[in-house]
Amino acid sequence: MIGYYVLAGAIFLISMYVSNKLKSKFKKYSKVHLQNGMSGKEIAEKMLADNGITDVEVISVAGQLTDHYNPKTKTVNLSEPVYMQRNAAAAAVAAHEVGHAVQHATAYNWLQMRSAIVPAVGISSKLSNFVIMGGIILSAMGMALGNWVFLIGIGLFAMTTVFSFITLPVEYDASNRALAWLKTENMVTPEEYAGSKDALKWAARTYLVAALGSLATLLYFISMFMGRR
């Protein structure tokens, strides 16, 4: 178990670094004000209109970096700073979230796949660690059932790992759609575009680190299981 804690600690430190870097980037580009004077809300509404999407609402939600698209309610949820402010960071986030709405409207395969497994992943993410620990404890007590419980736990954890990797093309594609629209529609100046691109790059890296961390943990659990056989 010591190896697991070392691995978990390393993943946590890398995740913290990327998260802090993301926050600093958004703080930096929040000072790059848009020459077109549009707020994040207005950017989102224009991108929706340009893509012929009329049944999605742009709303404000509390918090910071809490922005997301909800396919069930068809709402682009922008955090208060993004919703109201008129800068490169707000433009990037608003356009990215609309990118998800465009994915939904065009039945983007990776988004459909991710949405389909969300219920199962919600259950597996809550149970996997408990089941794995239960398997380890039962095995330590000399019970043969422990290995089977451990294997079930690994299967549950594997589902969350698969979900994290399916999320990657969804997030990268949304950013690509956002940046392409911002550029082709001349919504931003070259400096503003560079800031938006850099901000989205670091946002994507949070998902990449999470996926790699999940994979590393899964491989560690598998190696533990193989060592017990």
Tab-separated table of C-alpha atoms in Angstrom:
chain	number	residue	atom	x	y	z
A	1	MET	CA	0.000	0.000	0.000
A	2	ILE	CA	2.992	2.328	0.472
A	3	GLY	CA	3.524	2.331	-3.287
A	4	TYR	CA	-0.070	3.384	-3.813
A	5	TYR	CA	0.253	6.323	-1.427
A	6	VAL	CA	3.455	7.454	-3.153
A	7	LEU	CA	1.728	7.268	-6.529
A	8	ALA	CA	-1.365	9.053	-5.237
A	9	GLY	CA	0.827	11.762	-3.711
A	10	ALA	CA	2.705	12.314	-6.973
A	11	ILE	CA	-0.525	12.527	-8.949
A	12	PHE	CA	-1.950	14.964	-6.404
A	13	LEU	CA	1.091	17.249	-6.671
A	14	ILE	CA	0.988	17.270	-10.471
A	15	SER	CA	-2.743	17.937	-10.389
A	16	MET	CA	-2.241	20.835	-7.970
A	17	TYR	CA	0.475	22.308	-10.210
A	18	VAL	CA	-1.732	22.189	-13.301
A	19	SER	CA	-4.724	23.549	-11.373
A	20	ASN	CA	-2.701	26.478	-9.988
A	21	LYS	CA	-1.243	27.139	-13.433
A	22	LEU	CA	-4.750	27.193	-14.890
A	23	LYS	CA	-5.923	29.687	-12.280
A	24	SER	CA	-2.917	31.940	-12.923
A	25	LYS	CA	-3.512	31.807	-16.682
A	26	PHE	CA	-7.149	32.783	-16.299
A	27	LYS	CA	-6.171	35.585	-13.947
A	28	LYS	CA	-3.643	36.814	-16.500
A	29	TYR	CA	-6.010	36.710	-19.465
A	30	SER	CA	-8.833	38.218	-17.436
A	31	LYS	CA	-6.820	41.435	-17.773
A	32	VAL	CA	-6.815	41.221	-21.591
A	33	HIS	CA	-10.015	43.113	-22.354
A	34	LEU	CA	-11.896	42.378	-25.572
A	35	GLN	CA	-11.887	45.152	-28.106
A	36	ASN	CA	-15.361	44.123	-29.271
A	37	GLY	CA	-16.664	44.860	-25.752
A	38	MET	CA	-18.746	41.676	-25.563
A	39	SER	CA	-19.335	39.803	-22.302
A	40	GLY	CA	-19.014	36.045	-21.915
A	41	LYS	CA	-22.805	35.800	-22.040
A	42	GLU	CA	-22.948	37.719	-25.309
A	43	ILE	CA	-20.117	35.669	-26.803
A	44	ALA	CA	-21.968	32.446	-25.923
A	45	GLU	CA	-25.275	33.680	-27.320
A	46	LYS	CA	-23.689	34.787	-30.594
A	47	MET	CA	-21.863	31.472	-31.069
A	48	LEU	CA	-25.106	29.598	-30.426
A	49	ALA	CA	-26.921	31.772	-32.977
A	50	ASP	CA	-24.141	31.396	-35.554
A	51	ASN	CA	-24.475	27.616	-35.238
A	52	GLY	CA	-28.256	27.748	-35.631
A	53	ILE	CA	-28.922	26.618	-32.054
A	54	THR	CA	-32.048	28.292	-30.688
A	55	ASP	CA	-33.125	25.956	-27.869
A	56	VAL	CA	-30.146	26.449	-25.532
A	57	GLU	CA	-30.170	29.101	-22.801
A	58	VAL	CA	-27.101	30.866	-21.380
A	59	ILE	CA	-27.349	31.274	-17.612
A	60	SER	CA	-25.124	32.371	-14.741
A	61	VAL	CA	-24.070	30.025	-11.931
A	62	ALA	CA	-22.240	30.694	-8.690
A	63	GLY	CA	-18.559	29.987	-8.186
A	64	GLN	CA	-15.349	30.255	-10.170
A	65	LEU	CA	-14.360	27.824	-12.953
A	66	THR	CA	-17.763	26.165	-12.466
A	67	ASP	CA	-18.641	26.615	-16.135
A	68	HIS	CA	-20.313	23.677	-17.889
A	69	TYR	CA	-22.891	22.657	-20.447
A	70	ASN	CA	-25.882	20.643	-19.246
A	71	PRO	CA	-27.330	18.517	-22.065
A	72	LYS	CA	-30.376	17.552	-19.986
A	73	THR	CA	-31.562	21.121	-19.422
A	74	LYS	CA	-29.883	22.473	-22.571
A	75	THR	CA	-28.197	25.288	-20.688
A	76	VAL	CA	-24.751	26.818	-21.037
A	77	ASN	CA	-23.872	27.508	-17.410
A	78	LEU	CA	-21.265	30.229	-17.012
A	79	SER	CA	-19.665	31.196	-13.719
A	80	GLU	CA	-20.409	34.758	-12.664
A	81	PRO	CA	-17.013	36.215	-13.736
A	82	VAL	CA	-17.232	34.574	-17.169
A	83	TYR	CA	-20.899	35.509	-17.613
A	84	MET	CA	-20.363	39.215	-16.938
A	85	GLN	CA	-16.754	40.028	-17.837
A	86	ARG	CA	-15.426	41.140	-21.212
A	87	ASN	CA	-11.963	39.640	-21.581
A	88	ALA	CA	-10.024	36.902	-23.385
A	89	ALA	CA	-10.479	34.381	-20.563
A	90	ALA	CA	-14.245	34.871	-20.478
A	91	ALA	CA	-14.462	34.603	-24.270
A	92	ALA	CA	-12.476	31.353	-24.242
A	93	VAL	CA	-14.575	29.691	-21.544
A	94	ALA	CA	-17.905	30.860	-22.953
A	95	ALA	CA	-17.045	29.657	-26.454
A	96	HIS	CA	-15.717	26.340	-25.102
A	97	GLU	CA	-18.965	25.589	-23.283
A	98	VAL	CA	-20.959	26.461	-26.378
A	99	GLY	CA	-18.654	24.040	-28.169
A	100	HIS	CA	-20.253	21.306	-26.059
A	101	ALA	CA	-23.701	22.553	-27.039
A	102	VAL	CA	-22.674	22.326	-30.701
A	103	GLN	CA	-21.427	18.778	-30.067
A	104	HIS	CA	-24.807	17.927	-28.577
A	105	ALA	CA	-26.711	19.495	-31.449
A	106	THR	CA	-24.615	17.644	-34.052
A	107	ALA	CA	-24.666	14.299	-32.181
A	108	TYR	CA	-20.897	14.221	-31.727
A	109	ASN	CA	-20.005	10.544	-31.183
A	110	TRP	CA	-17.639	10.945	-28.238
A	111	LEU	CA	-20.116	13.138	-26.355
A	112	GLN	CA	-22.912	10.635	-26.951
A	113	MET	CA	-20.690	7.829	-25.705
A	114	ARG	CA	-19.740	9.770	-22.581
A	115	SER	CA	-23.352	10.683	-21.833
A	116	ALA	CA	-24.421	7.059	-22.229
A	117	ILE	CA	-22.069	5.784	-19.516
A	118	VAL	CA	-22.514	8.645	-17.037
A	119	PRO	CA	-25.056	6.748	-14.841
A	120	ALA	CA	-22.816	3.664	-14.597
A	121	VAL	CA	-19.739	5.784	-13.905
A	122	GLY	CA	-21.581	7.646	-11.153
A	123	ILE	CA	-22.160	4.357	-9.343
A	124	SER	CA	-18.725	2.862	-9.994
A	125	SER	CA	-16.873	5.990	-8.846
A	126	LYS	CA	-18.653	5.836	-5.484
A	127	LEU	CA	-18.129	2.105	-4.928
A	128	SER	CA	-14.799	1.168	-6.531
A	129	ASN	CA	-12.440	2.215	-3.729
A	130	PHE	CA	-14.629	0.644	-1.039
A	131	VAL	CA	-14.876	-2.631	-2.968
A	132	ILE	CA	-11.107	-2.690	-3.597
A	133	MET	CA	-10.359	-2.064	0.073
A	134	GLY	CA	-12.876	-4.746	1.021
A	135	GLY	CA	-11.125	-7.202	-1.275
A	136	ILE	CA	-7.732	-6.376	0.208
A	137	ILE	CA	-9.024	-6.811	3.768
A	138	LEU	CA	-10.724	-10.123	2.964
A	139	SER	CA	-7.556	-11.377	1.274
A	140	ALA	CA	-5.479	-10.361	4.300
A	141	MET	CA	-7.853	-12.436	6.431
A	142	GLY	CA	-7.083	-15.446	4.244
A	143	MET	CA	-10.494	-15.553	2.573
A	144	ALA	CA	-10.469	-16.700	-1.076
A	145	LEU	CA	-13.453	-14.445	-1.738
A	146	GLY	CA	-11.156	-11.487	-1.284
A	147	ASN	CA	-9.533	-11.873	-4.709
A	148	TRP	CA	-12.919	-11.905	-6.427
A	149	VAL	CA	-14.062	-8.816	-4.546
A	150	PHE	CA	-10.766	-7.116	-5.402
A	151	LEU	CA	-11.240	-7.982	-9.092
A	152	ILE	CA	-14.769	-6.565	-9.088
A	153	GLY	CA	-13.418	-3.375	-7.537
A	154	ILE	CA	-10.783	-3.113	-10.262
A	155	GLY	CA	-13.511	-3.521	-12.878
A	156	LEU	CA	-15.485	-0.692	-11.309
A	157	PHE	CA	-12.425	1.536	-11.191
A	158	ALA	CA	-11.604	0.670	-14.820
A	159	MET	CA	-14.970	2.114	-15.827
A	160	THR	CA	-14.053	5.485	-14.335
A	161	THR	CA	-10.693	5.339	-16.108
A	162	VAL	CA	-12.377	4.669	-19.445
A	163	PHE	CA	-14.711	7.603	-18.771
A	164	SER	CA	-11.787	9.944	-18.104
A	165	PHE	CA	-10.196	9.019	-21.436
A	166	ILE	CA	-13.471	9.369	-23.340
A	167	THR	CA	-13.701	12.850	-21.826
A	168	LEU	CA	-10.421	13.927	-23.470
A	169	PRO	CA	-11.597	14.080	-27.119
A	170	VAL	CA	-14.834	15.718	-25.942
A	171	GLU	CA	-12.944	18.524	-24.199
A	172	TYR	CA	-10.292	19.005	-26.885
A	173	ASP	CA	-12.918	19.087	-29.623
A	174	ALA	CA	-14.978	21.693	-27.742
A	175	SER	CA	-11.880	23.883	-27.430
A	176	ASN	CA	-11.044	23.447	-31.117
A	177	ARG	CA	-14.591	24.431	-32.084
A	178	ALA	CA	-14.398	27.473	-29.797
A	179	LEU	CA	-11.053	28.680	-31.132
A	180	ALA	CA	-12.042	28.120	-34.762
A	181	TRP	CA	-15.215	30.151	-34.279
A	182	LEU	CA	-13.458	32.972	-32.420
A	183	LYS	CA	-10.935	33.230	-35.259
A	184	THR	CA	-13.134	32.795	-38.328
A	185	GLU	CA	-15.793	35.184	-37.035
A	186	ASN	CA	-13.133	37.774	-36.100
A	187	MET	CA	-14.413	37.881	-32.546
A	188	VAL	CA	-10.975	38.503	-31.085
A	189	THR	CA	-7.724	40.236	-31.995
A	190	PRO	CA	-4.536	38.153	-32.457
A	191	GLU	CA	-3.461	38.974	-28.888
A	192	GLU	CA	-6.873	38.038	-27.483
A	193	TYR	CA	-6.888	34.831	-29.536
A	194	ALA	CA	-3.456	33.849	-28.206
A	195	GLY	CA	-4.699	34.373	-24.645
A	196	SER	CA	-7.852	32.358	-25.255
A	197	LYS	CA	-5.853	29.517	-26.802
A	198	ASP	CA	-3.353	29.405	-23.943
A	199	ALA	CA	-6.108	29.427	-21.317
A	200	LEU	CA	-7.960	26.544	-22.990
A	201	LYS	CA	-4.708	24.613	-23.361
A	202	TRP	CA	-4.196	24.589	-19.600
A	203	ALA	CA	-7.848	23.776	-18.987
A	204	ALA	CA	-7.466	20.705	-21.213
A	205	ARG	CA	-4.372	19.639	-19.294
A	206	THR	CA	-6.419	19.234	-16.118
A	207	TYR	CA	-8.430	16.527	-17.874
A	208	LEU	CA	-5.266	14.942	-19.274
A	209	VAL	CA	-3.633	14.762	-15.842
A	210	ALA	CA	-6.806	13.277	-14.359
A	211	ALA	CA	-6.933	10.609	-17.080
A	212	LEU	CA	-3.272	9.665	-16.731
A	213	GLY	CA	-3.581	9.608	-12.948
A	214	SER	CA	-6.589	7.310	-13.172
A	215	LEU	CA	-4.735	5.007	-15.579
A	216	ALA	CA	-1.651	4.876	-13.333
A	217	THR	CA	-3.812	3.997	-10.332
A	218	LEU	CA	-5.664	1.327	-12.315
A	219	LEU	CA	-2.393	-0.273	-13.419
A	220	TYR	CA	-1.179	-0.245	-9.827
A	221	PHE	CA	-4.315	-2.043	-8.644
A	222	ILE	CA	-3.925	-4.590	-11.441
A	223	SER	CA	-0.305	-5.220	-10.461
A	224	MET	CA	-1.411	-5.697	-6.851
A	225	PHE	CA	-4.029	-8.222	-7.945
A	226	MET	CA	-1.575	-10.140	-10.116
A	227	GLY	CA	0.892	-10.255	-7.254
A	228	ARG	CA	-1.701	-11.880	-5.004
A	229	ARG	CA	-2.509	-14.717	-7.382
